XYZ file of C-alpha atoms in Angstrom:
350
model
C 20.115 33.085 -43.915
C 20.892 30.187 -41.556
C 17.862 28.623 -39.855
C 18.508 27.701 -36.232
C 15.622 25.516 -35.067
C 13.913 26.242 -31.776
C 14.437 22.639 -30.679
C 18.215 22.904 -31.034
C 18.209 26.212 -29.187
C 16.133 24.727 -26.361
C 18.422 21.719 -26.057
C 21.551 23.843 -25.925
C 20.069 26.193 -23.341
C 18.811 23.326 -21.176
C 21.893 21.123 -21.181
C 24.816 23.457 -21.822
C 23.771 26.671 -20.109
C 25.952 29.677 -20.868
C 28.152 27.649 -23.219
C 25.079 26.540 -25.156
C 23.771 30.089 -25.444
C 27.142 31.272 -26.725
C 27.236 28.403 -29.232
C 23.771 29.250 -30.586
C 24.661 32.923 -30.876
C 27.805 32.058 -32.835
C 26.165 29.634 -35.282
C 25.282 32.080 -38.083
C 28.800 33.493 -38.084
C 30.401 30.046 -37.965
C 28.291 28.815 -40.856
C 29.102 31.843 -42.959
C 32.799 31.556 -42.166
C 33.176 27.939 -43.217
C 30.908 28.183 -46.225
C 33.347 30.806 -47.506
C 36.651 29.340 -46.288
C 35.933 25.841 -47.544
C 34.279 26.958 -50.790
C 30.852 25.497 -50.084
C 27.419 26.111 -51.559
C 24.209 25.365 -49.632
C 22.364 22.380 -51.078
C 19.186 21.770 -49.124
C 17.400 22.522 -45.861
C 19.274 22.550 -42.589
C 19.247 19.409 -40.448
C 19.714 19.144 -36.736
C 19.887 16.697 -33.866
C 20.428 16.976 -30.149
C 23.699 18.853 -30.299
C 24.580 19.985 -33.823
C 23.440 21.975 -36.825
C 24.147 20.259 -40.139
C 24.040 22.011 -43.504
C 23.923 19.995 -46.742
C 26.456 21.549 -49.100
C 28.332 21.038 -52.352
C 32.041 21.705 -52.545
C 32.266 24.121 -55.438
C 35.788 23.171 -56.501
C 34.838 19.627 -57.499
C 31.062 19.285 -57.024
C 31.402 16.788 -54.178
C 28.232 16.584 -52.029
C 29.036 17.000 -48.345
C 27.675 18.305 -45.069
C 28.953 21.030 -42.793
C 28.519 19.955 -39.176
C 28.664 22.590 -36.442
C 28.544 21.401 -32.839
C 29.662 22.444 -29.397
C 32.914 20.674 -28.587
C 32.703 18.747 -25.320
C 34.024 15.503 -23.849
C 31.755 13.387 -26.045
C 32.263 15.193 -29.350
C 35.946 16.151 -29.140
C 37.112 12.739 -30.316
C 34.836 12.456 -33.354
C 37.376 13.451 -36.047
C 40.062 11.333 -34.370
C 37.835 8.268 -34.373
C 36.568 8.759 -37.918
C 40.096 9.077 -39.258
C 41.266 6.018 -37.335
C 38.440 3.926 -38.765
C 39.177 5.281 -42.215
C 42.888 4.501 -41.988
C 42.062 0.951 -40.883
C 39.659 0.410 -43.765
C 36.786 -0.085 -41.326
C 34.382 1.964 -43.394
C 34.585 5.292 -41.634
C 33.275 8.547 -42.994
C 35.621 10.539 -45.165
C 36.520 13.657 -43.205
C 36.895 16.345 -45.840
C 37.736 19.131 -43.433
C 38.110 19.853 -39.730
C 38.759 23.026 -37.806
C 40.205 22.146 -34.372
C 39.479 25.574 -32.952
C 35.712 25.387 -33.437
C 35.148 21.680 -33.988
C 33.562 22.354 -37.396
C 33.548 19.282 -39.638
C 33.100 18.876 -43.361
C 31.919 15.322 -43.951
C 30.941 13.249 -46.925
C 27.180 13.073 -47.330
C 24.857 10.135 -46.728
C 21.290 9.568 -47.834
C 19.553 11.023 -44.784
C 16.210 9.740 -46.070
C 17.181 6.063 -45.728
C 18.025 5.209 -42.120
C 18.333 1.549 -41.172
C 15.557 2.104 -38.627
C 13.150 3.180 -41.347
C 13.979 0.218 -43.539
C 13.564 -2.148 -40.600
C 10.066 -0.771 -40.065
C 9.267 -1.483 -43.695
C 9.622 2.134 -44.791
C 12.160 1.429 -47.512
C 13.669 4.392 -49.308
C 11.932 7.585 -48.262
C 12.517 11.261 -48.747
C 13.768 13.606 -46.044
C 10.271 14.505 -44.918
C 9.303 10.837 -44.967
C 12.324 9.928 -42.876
C 11.386 12.575 -40.349
C 7.917 11.105 -40.094
C 9.242 7.575 -39.701
C 11.569 8.714 -36.960
C 8.916 10.627 -35.070
C 10.404 14.081 -35.600
C 9.176 17.240 -37.233
C 9.696 19.105 -40.458
C 8.972 22.779 -40.794
C 10.305 26.248 -41.300
C 12.884 25.073 -43.823
C 14.599 22.941 -41.163
C 14.559 19.156 -41.080
C 15.101 17.251 -37.833
C 16.663 13.903 -38.640
C 17.496 13.105 -35.022
C 20.789 11.346 -34.561
C 22.467 13.486 -37.202
C 22.313 11.547 -40.467
C 25.137 13.603 -41.814
C 28.113 11.436 -42.615
C 29.064 8.743 -45.062
C 31.524 5.888 -44.904
C 31.134 2.424 -46.353
C 30.405 -0.129 -43.651
C 29.392 -3.540 -44.887
C 28.194 -4.769 -48.235
C 24.557 -5.502 -47.435
C 22.155 -3.520 -49.571
C 18.980 -1.822 -48.375
C 16.878 -4.494 -50.051
C 18.529 -7.164 -47.876
C 16.860 -5.866 -44.681
C 13.302 -7.110 -44.352
C 12.606 -6.571 -40.647
C 14.116 -5.584 -37.314
C 16.041 -8.839 -36.967
C 17.616 -8.128 -40.329
C 18.539 -4.665 -39.075
C 20.147 -6.206 -35.994
C 22.272 -8.319 -38.326
C 23.379 -5.273 -40.307
C 24.177 -3.354 -37.135
C 26.195 -6.290 -35.831
C 28.297 -6.349 -39.001
C 28.886 -2.608 -38.761
C 29.792 -2.822 -35.093
C 32.215 -5.701 -35.623
C 34.220 -3.646 -38.104
C 34.351 -0.610 -35.853
C 35.404 -2.337 -32.632
C 38.122 -4.289 -34.432
C 40.141 -1.048 -34.481
C 42.284 -0.173 -31.446
C 41.509 3.181 -29.884
C 43.968 6.000 -30.639
C 45.721 7.672 -27.749
C 44.023 10.618 -26.111
C 40.360 9.581 -26.315
C 38.169 9.444 -23.229
C 38.167 5.990 -21.688
C 35.633 3.533 -20.366
C 37.833 3.148 -17.309
C 37.294 6.800 -16.444
C 33.557 6.528 -17.017
C 33.359 3.470 -14.760
C 35.119 5.248 -11.929
C 32.564 8.037 -12.075
C 29.629 5.634 -12.326
C 30.695 3.559 -9.358
C 31.401 6.646 -7.279
C 27.865 7.902 -7.956
C 26.183 4.507 -7.637
C 25.316 4.505 -3.889
C 23.524 7.847 -4.112
C 21.810 6.861 -7.367
C 20.496 3.602 -5.925
C 19.317 5.413 -2.817
C 17.369 7.994 -4.834
C 15.179 5.414 -6.561
C 11.642 5.431 -5.205
C 10.865 1.820 -6.071
C 12.399 -0.935 -3.921
C 12.553 -3.445 -6.785
C 14.422 -0.918 -8.918
C 16.879 -0.292 -6.076
C 17.623 -4.013 -5.961
C 17.881 -4.196 -9.740
C 20.301 -1.294 -9.985
C 22.365 -2.738 -7.130
C 22.710 -5.901 -9.226
C 23.931 -3.756 -12.120
C 26.513 -2.124 -9.841
C 27.748 -5.517 -8.686
C 28.119 -6.724 -12.275
C 30.095 -3.643 -13.291
C 32.449 -4.032 -10.322
C 33.371 -7.503 -11.589
C 34.666 -6.172 -14.933
C 35.811 -2.680 -13.941
C 39.464 -3.719 -13.776
C 39.555 -4.580 -17.492
C 37.844 -1.717 -19.332
C 39.308 -2.587 -22.746
C 41.127 -0.718 -25.502
C 38.907 -0.918 -28.617
C 37.616 2.128 -30.458
C 33.949 2.365 -29.471
C 31.218 4.328 -31.218
C 29.089 4.500 -28.021
C 25.831 5.409 -29.801
C 25.420 2.898 -32.623
C 21.689 2.365 -33.018
C 19.463 1.926 -36.060
C 18.962 5.649 -36.610
C 22.742 6.155 -36.709
C 23.210 3.875 -39.706
C 22.167 5.164 -43.125
C 22.275 3.992 -46.695
C 25.081 5.312 -48.858
C 24.554 7.562 -51.861
C 24.950 6.481 -55.465
C 26.568 9.793 -56.432
C 29.424 9.157 -53.984
C 29.933 5.560 -55.107
C 28.359 4.043 -51.986
C 25.061 2.721 -53.324
C 23.896 -0.427 -51.545
C 26.149 0.117 -48.543
C 25.181 0.705 -44.930
C 27.236 3.364 -43.165
C 27.607 4.444 -39.561
C 27.588 8.023 -38.315
C 27.739 10.358 -35.341
C 30.107 8.582 -32.951
C 30.703 9.743 -29.394
C 33.931 7.746 -29.246
C 35.832 6.300 -26.335
C 38.340 3.538 -25.670
C 36.826 0.466 -24.078
C 35.350 -3.019 -24.193
C 33.034 -3.947 -27.117
C 30.462 -5.199 -24.616
C 29.753 -1.572 -23.744
C 28.475 -1.033 -27.308
C 25.454 -3.352 -27.294
C 22.915 -1.375 -25.271
C 21.834 1.150 -27.969
C 20.790 -1.685 -30.291
C 18.692 -3.214 -27.503
C 16.847 -0.068 -26.447
C 16.348 1.482 -29.894
C 13.317 -0.084 -31.629
C 12.698 -1.656 -28.216
C 10.919 -5.012 -28.037
C 10.942 -6.716 -24.645
C 10.551 -10.159 -26.172
C 13.576 -9.667 -28.430
C 16.108 -8.395 -25.873
C 17.869 -11.714 -25.274
C 17.795 -12.680 -28.961
C 19.340 -9.364 -29.963
C 21.942 -9.605 -27.209
C 22.982 -13.084 -28.347
C 23.118 -12.023 -32.011
C 25.260 -8.988 -31.226
C 27.671 -10.807 -28.923
C 28.227 -13.360 -31.679
C 28.744 -10.607 -34.261
C 31.503 -8.916 -32.255
C 33.123 -12.167 -31.113
C 31.917 -12.201 -27.505
C 29.709 -15.290 -27.705
C 32.148 -17.158 -25.428
C 32.227 -14.300 -22.961
C 28.564 -13.424 -22.625
C 29.010 -12.734 -18.930
C 31.417 -9.896 -19.610
C 29.227 -8.498 -22.381
C 26.221 -8.669 -20.064
C 28.113 -6.867 -17.284
C 29.101 -4.025 -19.599
C 25.547 -3.772 -20.941
C 24.317 -3.489 -17.364
C 26.948 -0.778 -17.044
C 25.057 1.231 -19.659
C 21.884 0.816 -17.589
C 23.791 2.110 -14.576
C 25.264 5.007 -16.535
C 21.821 6.122 -17.659
C 20.438 5.799 -14.142
C 23.256 7.998 -12.833
C 22.437 10.622 -15.456
C 18.744 10.396 -14.616
C 19.424 10.896 -10.917
C 21.540 13.901 -11.765
C 18.498 15.566 -13.328
C 16.250 14.796 -10.373
C 14.831 11.451 -11.510
C 13.588 8.894 -8.992
C 12.683 6.012 -11.324
C 14.555 3.967 -13.893
C 13.523 4.255 -17.517
C 11.132 1.296 -17.970
C 12.879 -0.021 -21.092
C 16.264 0.146 -19.361
C 14.950 -1.738 -16.350
C 13.380 -4.294 -18.671
C 16.682 -4.900 -20.468
C 18.513 -5.371 -17.166
C 15.917 -7.808 -15.813
C 15.910 -9.935 -18.944
C 19.689 -10.152 -19.201
C 20.059 -11.007 -15.526
C 17.344 -13.676 -15.797
C 18.947 -15.192 -18.907
C 22.234 -15.684 -17.059
């Protein structure tokens, strides 16, 4: 029996319409198919995030702990196996992809310790169980299904810092910076979506998005973001970007896979682009208005952009613009307060 949580069903119905309904309907059959074809045994409660169902499993042939990830293939998720393999081949600490079915997008991935996210450690939670992690992350546990939002489902060694080395959020920023530096050092493989394409769409939608905002100060602020993005749009970059690297998308490795004491990244939505476009998630996750500029400076130094802060700032403002465009597309008339706060502080810092 495969548990499909109501939250995952609601998300798929709301954001993916008919395709989401078809995906949900197919999940039990997909799970059964790949459990059999890949010789897997269930090994714990189901996990889920915004777009995927993840089943902890053991590969029966060799006893390797893994996870079976089932998600709807779209523009954001299609490049995940490509990116993970590229990082792995470059020795950047990517997850070991144990299996992939191109037709359905099903992935068999090495397992992480889903109870030890970097976010939880930064809050002083330390090593916690699955239920404890869910509580730390503000999500629910029930009905045999665990929501560990952000999909703590993969494993790949990234960095040598141990869990005990992170005492607070600033320590977590340092770990994330080390992880990010390794990932963006890898050139993007051919065929991934590109930042250049995303920028074209953002700038095309910008006039309408600015005009929809109800607050005059937010209209001026977003116009400043548009102007900054226009200055860098001609050089979108060619690095392999994760796009969603925040503190809940970095977990501790598992001792039984030889990754004890290592921090590992997961759940990329990859694209080819400039590393400056990667900084925003680490600013808005675990948000602290007084720490925005400090975090920005620490991250630009970590990825080698300390001498080009202006470009990094412009691409970070591009993330603010991208989110505002998405918000307008769902009928929003205000900027997310944290996003506006990040933009104001970076613009004021110069």
